Short mmCIF file of C-alpha atoms and ligand atoms in Angstrom, two decimals:
data_model
loop_
_atom_site.label_atom_id
_atom_site.label_comp_id
_atom_site.label_asym_id
_atom_site.label_seq_id
_atom_site.Cartn_x
_atom_site.Cartn_y
_atom_site.Cartn_z
CA UNK A 1 74.87 89.41 121.82
CA UNK A 2 74.06 89.77 118.26
CA UNK A 3 74.85 86.59 116.06
CA UNK A 4 75.84 86.46 112.48
CA UNK A 5 75.45 83.28 110.38
CA UNK A 6 77.92 83.04 107.55
CA UNK A 7 77.13 80.71 104.66
CA UNK A 8 80.07 78.92 103.22
CA UNK A 9 83.64 78.26 104.44
CA UNK A 10 85.67 79.29 101.31
CA UNK A 11 88.22 82.05 101.56
CA UNK A 12 85.42 84.83 101.82
CA UNK A 13 83.41 83.00 104.41
CA UNK A 14 86.39 82.31 106.52
CA UNK A 15 87.57 86.07 106.50
CA UNK A 16 84.07 87.28 107.13
CA UNK A 17 83.84 84.81 110.19
CA UNK A 18 87.25 85.63 111.27
CA UNK A 19 86.90 89.44 111.09
CA UNK A 20 83.76 89.17 113.27
CA UNK A 21 85.02 86.80 115.62
CA UNK A 22 88.05 88.97 116.08
CA UNK A 23 85.75 91.89 116.86
CA UNK A 24 84.11 90.05 119.49
CA UNK A 25 80.91 89.12 117.50
CA UNK A 26 79.32 85.55 117.74
CA UNK A 27 79.72 84.30 114.17
CA UNK A 28 78.83 80.73 113.10
CA UNK A 29 79.92 79.52 109.60
CA UNK A 30 77.94 76.95 107.91
CA UNK A 31 79.46 74.99 105.26
CA UNK A 32 77.77 72.39 103.06
CA UNK A 33 80.80 70.33 102.13
CA UNK A 34 82.80 68.10 104.66
CA UNK A 35 85.81 70.23 104.29
CA UNK A 36 86.65 73.99 104.54
CA UNK A 37 88.46 75.97 101.80
CA UNK A 38 85.63 75.95 98.97
CA UNK A 39 87.45 76.61 95.62
CA UNK A 40 90.82 76.17 97.24
CA UNK A 41 91.22 72.48 97.76
CA UNK A 42 94.54 70.81 98.17
CA UNK A 43 94.98 67.12 97.37
CA UNK A 44 97.93 65.13 98.85
CA UNK A 45 97.06 61.61 97.45
CA UNK A 46 99.83 61.69 94.93
CA UNK A 47 102.63 62.35 97.16
CA UNK A 48 102.81 66.17 96.57
CA UNK A 49 100.41 69.11 97.63
CA UNK A 50 98.36 69.37 94.17
CA UNK A 51 95.84 72.26 94.46
CA UNK A 52 92.86 71.48 92.55
CA UNK A 53 91.43 75.01 92.79
CA UNK A 54 93.40 78.07 93.27
CA UNK A 55 97.23 77.24 93.09
CA UNK A 56 99.04 80.43 92.56
CA UNK A 57 99.19 83.56 94.51
CA UNK A 58 98.39 85.86 91.57
CA UNK A 59 100.58 88.90 91.72
CA UNK A 60 102.57 88.70 95.04
CA UNK A 61 103.08 92.28 95.52
CA UNK A 62 100.36 93.62 97.86
CA UNK A 63 98.70 90.23 97.96
CA UNK A 64 97.69 89.32 101.52
CA UNK A 65 98.76 85.55 100.91
CA UNK A 66 102.42 86.55 100.52
CA UNK A 67 102.93 87.45 104.08
CA UNK A 68 100.67 84.58 105.40
CA UNK A 69 102.75 82.07 103.34
CA UNK A 70 105.91 83.71 104.42
CA UNK A 71 104.84 83.56 108.02
CA UNK A 72 103.59 79.91 107.88
CA UNK A 73 106.79 78.83 106.14
CA UNK A 74 104.98 77.50 103.02
CA UNK A 75 107.23 76.66 100.26
CA UNK A 76 106.40 78.57 96.97
CA UNK A 77 108.17 79.41 93.76
CA UNK A 78 107.79 81.91 90.96
CA UNK A 79 105.94 81.00 87.58
CA UNK A 80 107.17 82.94 84.68
CA UNK A 81 103.97 83.10 82.64
CA UNK A 82 105.30 85.24 79.77
CA UNK A 83 108.57 83.38 79.71
CA UNK A 84 110.49 86.48 80.42
CA UNK A 85 113.61 84.47 81.46
CA UNK A 86 113.29 82.66 77.98
CA UNK A 87 113.87 79.20 79.25
CA UNK A 88 110.99 78.01 81.55
CA UNK A 89 108.36 77.43 78.94
CA UNK A 90 108.62 74.83 76.01
CA UNK A 91 106.07 74.89 73.33
CA UNK A 92 105.32 72.22 70.55
CA UNK A 93 104.21 72.59 67.15
CA UNK A 94 101.55 70.67 65.24
CA UNK A 95 103.57 67.38 64.99
CA UNK A 96 105.18 67.64 68.51
CA UNK A 97 108.09 69.54 67.17
CA UNK A 98 109.86 71.73 69.78
CA UNK A 99 109.34 75.48 68.71
CA UNK A 100 112.10 78.05 68.87
CA UNK A 101 111.36 79.63 72.13
CA UNK A 102 113.06 83.01 71.32
CA UNK A 103 110.73 83.31 68.40
CA UNK A 104 107.73 82.02 70.39
CA UNK A 105 108.37 84.29 73.34
CA UNK A 106 108.81 87.36 70.95
CA UNK A 107 105.13 86.36 69.86
CA UNK A 108 104.02 86.67 73.45
CA UNK A 109 105.43 90.18 73.65
CA UNK A 110 104.14 91.06 70.25
CA UNK A 111 100.62 89.81 71.26
CA UNK A 112 100.58 91.77 74.39
CA UNK A 113 101.62 94.91 72.51
CA UNK A 114 99.01 94.54 69.79
CA UNK A 115 96.47 94.01 72.45
CA UNK A 116 97.46 97.15 74.29
CA UNK A 117 97.47 99.10 70.94
CA UNK A 118 93.96 97.86 69.88
CA UNK A 119 92.43 98.61 73.36
CA UNK A 120 93.89 102.10 73.33
CA UNK A 121 93.03 102.92 69.81
CA UNK A 122 89.45 101.85 70.40
CA UNK A 123 89.17 104.07 73.37
CA UNK A 124 90.79 107.29 71.47
CA UNK A 125 88.75 106.50 68.18
CA UNK A 126 85.72 104.39 68.98
CA UNK A 127 84.43 102.79 65.85
CA UNK A 128 80.64 102.78 65.03
CA UNK A 129 80.30 99.15 65.82
CA UNK A 130 82.46 98.64 68.72
CA UNK A 131 83.67 95.19 69.68
CA UNK A 132 81.37 93.39 72.30
CA UNK A 133 83.21 90.10 72.86
CA UNK A 134 86.89 89.07 72.92
CA UNK A 135 86.31 87.32 69.66
CA UNK A 136 84.95 90.56 68.15
CA UNK A 137 88.18 92.40 69.54
CA UNK A 138 90.51 89.64 68.18
CA UNK A 139 89.06 89.82 64.74
CA UNK A 140 90.36 93.23 64.16
CA UNK A 141 93.65 92.97 66.21
CA UNK A 142 96.57 94.33 64.40
CA UNK A 143 99.03 91.77 63.57
CA UNK A 144 102.59 92.11 62.55
CA UNK A 145 103.32 90.86 59.09
CA UNK A 146 105.77 88.11 58.22
CA UNK A 147 105.76 86.34 61.61
CA UNK A 148 107.48 82.92 61.76
CA UNK A 149 105.15 80.11 62.80
CA UNK A 150 106.69 80.04 66.13
CA UNK A 151 106.16 83.64 66.77
CA UNK A 152 102.53 83.29 65.47
CA UNK A 153 101.80 80.42 68.03
CA UNK A 154 103.32 82.66 70.61
CA UNK A 155 101.08 85.64 69.44
CA UNK A 156 97.98 83.65 69.28
CA UNK A 157 98.59 81.85 72.65
CA UNK A 158 98.99 85.20 74.40
CA UNK A 159 95.97 87.20 72.97
CA UNK A 160 93.62 84.25 72.77
CA UNK A 161 94.12 81.08 74.52
CA UNK A 162 95.86 82.77 77.50
CA UNK A 163 92.89 85.15 78.02
CA UNK A 164 90.33 82.51 77.67
CA UNK A 165 92.04 80.37 80.26
CA UNK A 166 92.39 83.39 82.63
CA UNK A 167 88.58 84.02 82.22
CA UNK A 168 87.77 80.39 82.23
CA UNK A 169 85.39 81.14 79.37
CA UNK A 170 84.98 81.30 75.51
CA UNK A 171 86.16 84.26 73.48
CA UNK A 172 82.56 84.70 72.23
CA UNK A 173 81.43 85.06 75.70
CA UNK A 174 83.97 87.24 77.26
CA UNK A 175 82.94 91.04 77.53
CA UNK A 176 85.64 92.98 75.62
CA UNK A 177 84.57 96.30 77.17
CA UNK A 178 84.85 95.26 80.67
CA UNK A 179 88.40 93.38 80.29
CA UNK A 180 90.19 96.27 82.02
CA UNK A 181 87.88 96.23 85.14
CA UNK A 182 89.85 93.16 86.55
CA UNK A 183 92.90 94.31 88.07
CA UNK A 184 96.08 92.21 88.39
CA UNK A 185 98.44 92.78 91.34
CA UNK A 186 102.08 93.07 90.31
CA UNK A 187 104.94 90.61 90.40
CA UNK A 188 105.40 86.97 88.94
CA UNK A 189 102.88 84.66 90.40
CA UNK A 190 103.80 82.39 93.24
CA UNK A 191 102.97 78.74 92.86
CA UNK A 192 102.51 77.29 96.47
CA UNK A 193 103.40 73.70 96.72
CA UNK A 194 104.51 73.02 100.34
CA UNK A 195 101.07 72.37 101.80
CA UNK A 196 99.24 74.22 99.21
CA UNK A 197 96.26 76.58 100.01
CA UNK A 198 95.20 74.18 102.70
CA UNK A 199 97.84 75.20 104.93
CA UNK A 200 96.56 78.87 104.38
CA UNK A 201 92.81 78.18 104.93
CA UNK A 202 93.52 75.85 108.03
CA UNK A 203 95.53 78.66 109.52
CA UNK A 204 92.65 81.27 108.86
CA UNK A 205 90.00 78.95 110.26
CA UNK A 206 91.77 78.23 113.69
CA UNK A 207 89.45 79.14 116.53
CA UNK A 208 86.35 79.73 114.57
CA UNK A 209 82.94 78.19 114.92
CA UNK A 210 82.64 76.50 111.48
CA UNK A 211 80.14 73.71 111.22
CA UNK A 212 80.85 71.56 108.08
CA UNK A 213 78.41 69.18 106.29
CA UNK A 214 75.59 71.73 106.86
CA UNK A 215 73.81 72.67 103.54
CA UNK A 216 71.89 76.02 103.78
CA UNK A 217 68.59 75.41 101.89
CA UNK A 218 66.45 78.70 102.75
CA UNK A 219 67.04 82.21 104.15
CA UNK A 220 64.10 84.28 105.45
CA UNK A 221 65.18 87.82 106.21
CA UNK A 222 63.28 90.67 107.77
CA UNK A 223 64.20 94.15 109.07
CA UNK A 224 64.96 92.59 112.42
CA UNK A 225 66.91 89.54 111.74
CA UNK A 226 66.85 86.32 109.78
CA UNK A 227 66.08 82.59 109.94
CA UNK A 228 68.38 80.16 108.02
CA UNK A 229 67.16 76.79 107.14
CA UNK A 230 69.78 73.99 106.83
CA UNK A 231 70.29 70.30 106.86
CA UNK A 232 71.28 70.62 110.49
CA UNK A 233 68.15 72.51 111.38
CA UNK A 234 67.20 76.34 111.74
CA UNK A 235 69.46 78.90 112.78
CA UNK A 236 68.24 82.33 114.17
CA UNK A 237 70.64 85.34 113.15
CA UNK A 238 70.80 89.00 113.35
CA UNK A 239 72.62 89.19 110.18
CA UNK A 240 73.51 86.56 107.34
CA UNK A 241 76.36 86.83 105.23
CA UNK A 242 76.00 84.56 101.90
CA UNK A 243 79.38 83.61 100.29
CA UNK A 244 78.21 80.83 98.01
CA UNK A 245 79.74 80.82 94.53
CA UNK A 246 77.98 82.81 91.82
CA UNK A 247 77.10 79.38 90.15
CA UNK A 248 75.03 78.37 93.24
CA UNK A 249 73.17 81.65 93.10
CA UNK A 250 72.51 81.32 89.31
CA UNK A 251 70.93 78.05 89.98
CA UNK A 252 68.55 79.39 92.56
CA UNK A 253 68.90 76.38 94.89
CA UNK A 254 68.91 78.43 98.02
CA UNK A 255 65.53 79.85 98.52
CA UNK A 256 65.33 83.51 99.76
CA UNK A 257 62.24 84.81 101.29
CA UNK A 258 61.40 87.48 100.26
CA UNK A 259 62.78 86.93 96.85
CA UNK A 260 66.08 89.01 96.15
CA UNK A 261 65.34 92.29 94.43
CA UNK A 262 65.05 92.14 90.71
CA UNK A 263 68.04 94.31 90.20
CA UNK A 264 70.18 91.83 92.12
CA UNK A 265 68.67 88.73 90.52
CA UNK A 266 69.46 90.40 86.98
CA UNK A 267 72.98 90.97 87.95
CA UNK A 268 73.40 87.33 89.16
CA UNK A 269 72.25 86.17 85.65
CA UNK A 270 74.39 88.59 83.63
CA UNK A 271 77.72 88.08 85.26
CA UNK A 272 79.49 85.16 83.68
CA UNK A 273 80.60 82.17 85.54
CA UNK A 274 83.18 79.92 83.97
CA UNK A 275 84.61 76.47 83.67
CA UNK A 276 88.20 75.34 84.39
CA UNK A 277 89.10 71.79 85.20
CA UNK A 278 92.45 70.16 85.91
CA UNK A 279 93.85 66.64 85.71
CA UNK A 280 96.88 65.76 87.70
CA UNK A 281 99.10 62.97 86.78
CA UNK A 282 101.70 61.24 88.59
CA UNK A 283 104.29 59.02 86.57
CA UNK A 284 107.13 56.70 87.89
CA UNK A 285 109.68 58.96 86.20
CA UNK A 286 110.01 62.34 84.37
CA UNK A 287 109.03 61.89 80.57
CA UNK A 288 108.89 65.52 79.92
CA UNK A 289 111.52 68.38 80.29
CA UNK A 290 112.17 68.60 84.15
CA UNK A 291 113.51 72.09 84.02
CA UNK A 292 110.58 73.66 82.26
CA UNK A 293 107.54 75.28 84.42
CA UNK A 294 104.99 74.97 81.42
CA UNK A 295 104.58 72.91 78.25
CA UNK A 296 102.29 74.27 75.68
CA UNK A 297 101.18 72.07 72.70
CA UNK A 298 99.77 73.19 69.29
CA UNK A 299 99.16 69.63 68.24
CA UNK A 300 96.65 68.90 65.45
CA UNK A 301 93.40 68.05 66.96
CA UNK A 302 91.62 64.69 66.50
CA UNK A 303 88.83 64.58 63.93
CA UNK A 304 85.75 66.49 65.09
CA UNK A 305 87.43 67.55 68.26
CA UNK A 306 88.88 70.91 69.51
CA UNK A 307 92.46 71.05 70.23
CA UNK A 308 92.39 69.38 73.70
CA UNK A 309 95.41 69.25 76.33
CA UNK A 310 97.00 72.51 74.97
CA UNK A 311 98.30 73.30 78.48
CA UNK A 312 100.54 71.45 80.94
CA UNK A 313 102.06 72.58 84.12
CA UNK A 314 105.09 70.70 85.65
CA UNK A 315 104.59 70.58 89.30
CA UNK A 316 107.83 68.43 89.42
CA UNK A 317 109.69 71.69 88.28
CA UNK A 318 108.95 72.82 92.07
CA UNK A 319 108.69 69.57 93.98
CA UNK A 320 111.23 67.36 92.19
CA UNK A 321 108.50 64.69 91.82
CA UNK A 322 107.24 63.30 88.57
CA UNK A 323 103.87 65.03 88.72
CA UNK A 324 102.39 67.01 85.89
CA UNK A 325 98.94 68.50 85.20
CA UNK A 326 96.99 69.46 82.18
CA UNK A 327 94.18 72.03 82.30
CA UNK A 328 91.21 73.04 80.24
CA UNK A 329 88.97 76.12 80.28
CA UNK A 330 85.70 77.20 78.79
CA UNK A 331 84.32 74.94 75.94
CA UNK A 332 87.38 72.59 76.32
CA UNK A 333 86.56 71.98 79.92
CA UNK A 334 82.85 71.29 79.09
CA UNK A 335 83.99 68.85 76.52
CA UNK A 336 86.41 66.76 78.69
CA UNK A 337 83.92 66.86 81.47
CA UNK A 338 81.76 64.47 79.46
CA UNK A 339 84.63 61.67 79.63
CA UNK A 340 84.83 59.11 82.29
CA UNK A 341 88.24 58.90 84.25
CA UNK A 342 89.65 56.19 82.05
CA UNK A 343 89.09 58.17 78.90
CA UNK A 344 90.42 61.33 80.46
CA UNK A 345 93.58 59.73 81.82
CA UNK A 346 94.08 57.63 78.71
CA UNK A 347 93.78 60.70 76.34
CA UNK A 348 95.78 62.86 78.51
CA UNK A 349 98.79 60.14 78.62
CA UNK A 350 98.46 59.89 74.76
CA UNK A 351 98.60 63.82 74.40
CA UNK A 352 101.81 63.66 76.43
CA UNK A 353 103.34 61.01 74.21
CA UNK A 354 102.33 62.95 71.14
CA UNK A 355 103.69 66.20 72.65
CA UNK A 356 107.07 64.86 73.62
CA UNK A 357 107.15 62.51 70.53
CA UNK A 358 107.82 59.65 73.00
CA UNK A 359 105.54 56.64 72.48
CA UNK A 360 107.21 54.68 75.36
CA UNK A 361 105.67 56.66 78.22
CA UNK A 362 103.99 54.29 80.33
CA UNK A 363 100.55 54.93 82.02
CA UNK A 364 100.57 57.17 85.04
CA UNK A 365 100.80 55.49 88.47
CA UNK A 366 98.19 57.86 89.94
CA UNK A 367 95.81 60.65 88.93
CA UNK A 368 93.28 63.20 90.34
CA UNK A 369 90.70 65.08 88.35
CA UNK A 370 88.69 67.84 89.20
CA UNK A 371 84.81 68.28 88.63
CA UNK A 372 84.02 71.90 89.49
CA UNK A 373 81.31 72.31 86.71
CA UNK A 374 79.13 69.39 88.30
CA UNK A 375 79.85 69.90 91.84
CA UNK A 376 76.53 71.18 93.31
CA UNK A 377 78.55 73.71 95.80
CA UNK A 378 80.38 75.33 93.01
CA UNK A 379 78.78 74.71 89.60
CA UNK A 380 81.74 76.28 87.67
CA UNK A 381 85.13 77.47 88.47
CA UNK A 382 84.95 81.37 88.92
CA UNK A 383 83.39 84.51 87.53
CA UNK A 384 84.13 86.36 84.40
CA UNK A 385 82.68 89.41 82.73
CA UNK A 386 80.09 88.17 80.32
CA UNK A 387 78.85 89.89 77.18
CA UNK A 388 75.92 91.92 78.10
CA UNK A 389 77.07 92.30 81.68
CA UNK A 390 76.83 95.94 82.97
CA UNK A 391 79.65 97.78 84.54
CA UNK A 392 77.94 97.90 87.97
CA UNK A 393 76.69 94.42 88.15
CA UNK A 394 79.22 93.23 90.66
CA UNK A 395 78.58 96.17 92.92
CA UNK A 396 74.84 95.31 92.65
CA UNK A 397 75.60 91.73 93.67
CA UNK A 398 77.62 92.65 96.77
CA UNK A 399 75.17 95.21 97.99
CA UNK A 400 73.25 94.12 101.23
CA UNK A 401 69.50 93.75 101.27
CA UNK A 402 68.44 94.73 104.76
CA UNK A 403 70.20 92.38 107.04
CA UNK A 404 71.29 90.03 104.20
CA UNK A 405 74.93 90.68 103.05
CA UNK A 406 76.92 89.13 100.21
CA UNK A 407 80.57 88.31 99.76
CA UNK A 408 82.83 85.99 97.53
CA UNK A 409 85.06 86.49 94.65
CA UNK A 410 82.20 87.34 92.07
CA UNK A 411 81.28 90.42 94.33
CA UNK A 412 84.82 92.00 94.32
CA UNK A 413 84.84 95.02 92.01
CA UNK A 414 88.33 94.39 90.61
CA UNK A 415 89.95 91.22 92.21
CA UNK A 416 87.29 88.90 91.11
CA UNK A 417 88.09 85.56 89.99
CA UNK A 418 90.88 85.19 92.73
CA UNK A 419 91.44 84.07 96.08
CA UNK A 420 92.84 87.22 97.37
CA UNK A 421 89.44 88.92 95.93
CA UNK A 422 87.50 86.39 97.88
CA UNK A 423 89.65 87.16 100.95
CA UNK A 424 89.14 90.98 100.80
CA UNK A 425 85.50 90.75 100.14
CA UNK A 426 85.17 88.75 103.31
CA UNK A 427 86.70 91.41 105.45
CA UNK A 428 84.91 94.04 103.58
CA UNK A 429 81.42 92.58 104.46
CA UNK A 430 82.26 91.94 108.05
CA UNK A 431 83.39 95.58 108.31
CA UNK A 432 80.20 96.74 106.76
CA UNK A 433 78.29 94.81 109.32
CA UNK A 434 80.31 96.21 112.19
CA UNK A 435 80.21 99.75 111.03
CA UNK A 436 76.56 99.64 110.36
CA UNK A 437 75.28 97.93 113.45
CA UNK A 438 78.16 97.89 116.07
CA UNK A 439 79.47 101.46 116.05
CA UNK A 440 83.27 101.90 116.55
CA UNK A 441 85.17 98.73 116.88
CA UNK A 442 88.65 97.89 116.62
CA UNK A 443 90.29 95.18 114.52
CA UNK A 444 93.27 93.15 115.11
CA UNK A 445 93.41 92.02 111.52
C1 FAD B 501 90.36 75.47 89.13
C2 FAD B 501 90.45 76.70 89.69
C3 FAD B 501 91.74 77.44 89.65
C4 FAD B 501 91.93 78.55 90.24
N1 FAD B 501 93.15 79.04 90.31
C5 FAD B 501 93.27 80.28 91.16
C6 FAD B 501 94.64 80.70 91.43
O1 FAD B 501 95.70 80.08 90.90
N2 FAD B 501 94.85 81.81 92.14
C7 FAD B 501 93.78 82.38 92.63
O2 FAD B 501 93.91 83.44 93.40
N3 FAD B 501 92.55 82.09 92.38
C8 FAD B 501 92.23 80.89 91.58
N4 FAD B 501 91.00 80.40 91.57
C9 FAD B 501 89.96 81.22 92.07
C10 FAD B 501 89.69 81.11 93.51
O3 FAD B 501 89.96 79.75 93.95
C11 FAD B 501 88.22 81.54 93.93
O4 FAD B 501 88.10 82.75 93.41
C12 FAD B 501 87.99 81.67 95.54
O5 FAD B 501 88.70 80.43 96.07
C13 FAD B 501 86.57 81.75 95.73
O6 FAD B 501 86.33 81.87 97.18
P1 FAD B 501 84.87 82.12 97.71
O7 FAD B 501 85.02 82.14 99.14
O8 FAD B 501 84.50 83.42 97.04
O9 FAD B 501 83.87 80.96 97.10
P2 FAD B 501 84.11 79.39 97.69
O10 FAD B 501 85.52 78.95 97.90
O11 FAD B 501 83.54 78.56 96.38
O12 FAD B 501 83.38 79.19 98.88
C14 FAD B 501 81.99 79.18 98.86
C15 FAD B 501 81.67 78.14 99.93
O13 FAD B 501 80.23 77.91 99.91
C16 FAD B 501 79.78 76.62 100.14
N5 FAD B 501 78.54 76.33 99.72
C17 FAD B 501 77.85 76.33 98.59
N6 FAD B 501 76.46 76.17 98.54
C18 FAD B 501 76.24 76.01 99.89
C19 FAD B 501 75.00 75.83 100.74
N7 FAD B 501 74.07 75.78 100.07
N8 FAD B 501 75.13 75.86 101.95
C20 FAD B 501 76.53 76.05 102.64
N9 FAD B 501 77.37 76.23 102.11
C21 FAD B 501 77.49 76.25 100.72
C22 FAD B 501 80.84 75.95 99.19
O14 FAD B 501 80.91 74.49 99.50
C23 FAD B 501 82.11 76.73 99.40
O15 FAD B 501 82.87 76.24 100.53
C24 FAD B 501 90.81 79.33 90.95
C25 FAD B 501 89.56 78.53 90.92
C26 FAD B 501 89.55 77.34 90.25
C27 FAD B 501 88.06 76.49 90.52
#
């Protein structure tokens, strides 16, 4: 029987292994970390399920995780990012003053409209020097006149901070011309908190041959098969599926023999890979509005610093426990990654005190922070479309080279940067192998 080695037990690796396994193929999944899940990683040390990687089912309509979460009985709740309901987000101004949320939310909508107008008019009437980056696009964005300060904050948040967070990257590096290639599924996102993504990955891994703590260092591939070198020895395979993050491919730490084709290497370097970090804090009580999903701060930055701790997500809204998280993307994430835990937690608590204008907030009783940028098995958070990237680069990345196949979020043509994109890419790659080498097979997925 033919054997497939799948490298990485994140969402893509799990689904590639599962699809092959269910089709009756011997598939072994090698995972460097001592755990499965990759960039989905649920922490339970603070008494709630806190997802340190993927936390939302982004766009539940048509998302494969919606029926899985439902079937497994995982608790989830909607997050209203645009504040459509008008009362689940609270934003604070420069001195911590609560902003008028009707005005602020109107800014969200005005920002979304201005963005659509700008994108459309550039398509219809392209200027000689078209914008290359999000920063270029924002420079000429039409702005409604006479906006109140609250509306202006809402506008800027929606067209700028919101997008840099979605891409986990800086506005100067985000490719304006490829922004519409990433497709969002419809519906308000679901935040899963009862067991988190771990409940899903544990379910998907059930019955599979997954070897954790096995780091792959070298893959030699030929027309007839491949040899995979790892910390647990050499594995012979008929096919190999590589699902490691783009950050790992960029760092060139897995040696391919022969080298990957130049076209693929160039695509790997051109596609962007961003940074996005979280710090989760548990307090002895709620010191922030318990009934808000998200808090947004436009507080004046400290001298010589960017404006840090702008975004907060209230896990307590869903769980009833006093747990809140702050998150940073792009340059802000790189900035706070220089801090030790004491500084990060101290500064986060101070920012919470300033934002809520409550100097009496005590220190948190527990915390967890992420370190995706420095983790050798991720080297960042997720892919984004970088200035200079070509429209076909993701397709080039996912194309097989003989018996060497590729999957993972960065290879997905339109659901990149998501857990469901990784999930689909794993199924797709397994089906390619089955179609190309096994003839007609039936699937139970
Ligand atoms: C902070 C953060 C927040 C996010 N939020 C969301 C969200 O809310 N919703 C959403 O849909 N998506 C979100 N994402 C994106 C989502 O988590 C990823 O797109 C998805 O999980 C990637 O899956 P993957 O299988 O492609 O890669 P990974 O999950 O990274 O899997 C790759 C695996 O390869 C392993 N590996 C690496 N090197 C080696 C080696 N040499 N040998 C063996 N194994 C190796 C890694 O350990 C890892 O397990 C978020 C990501 C981050 C980081």
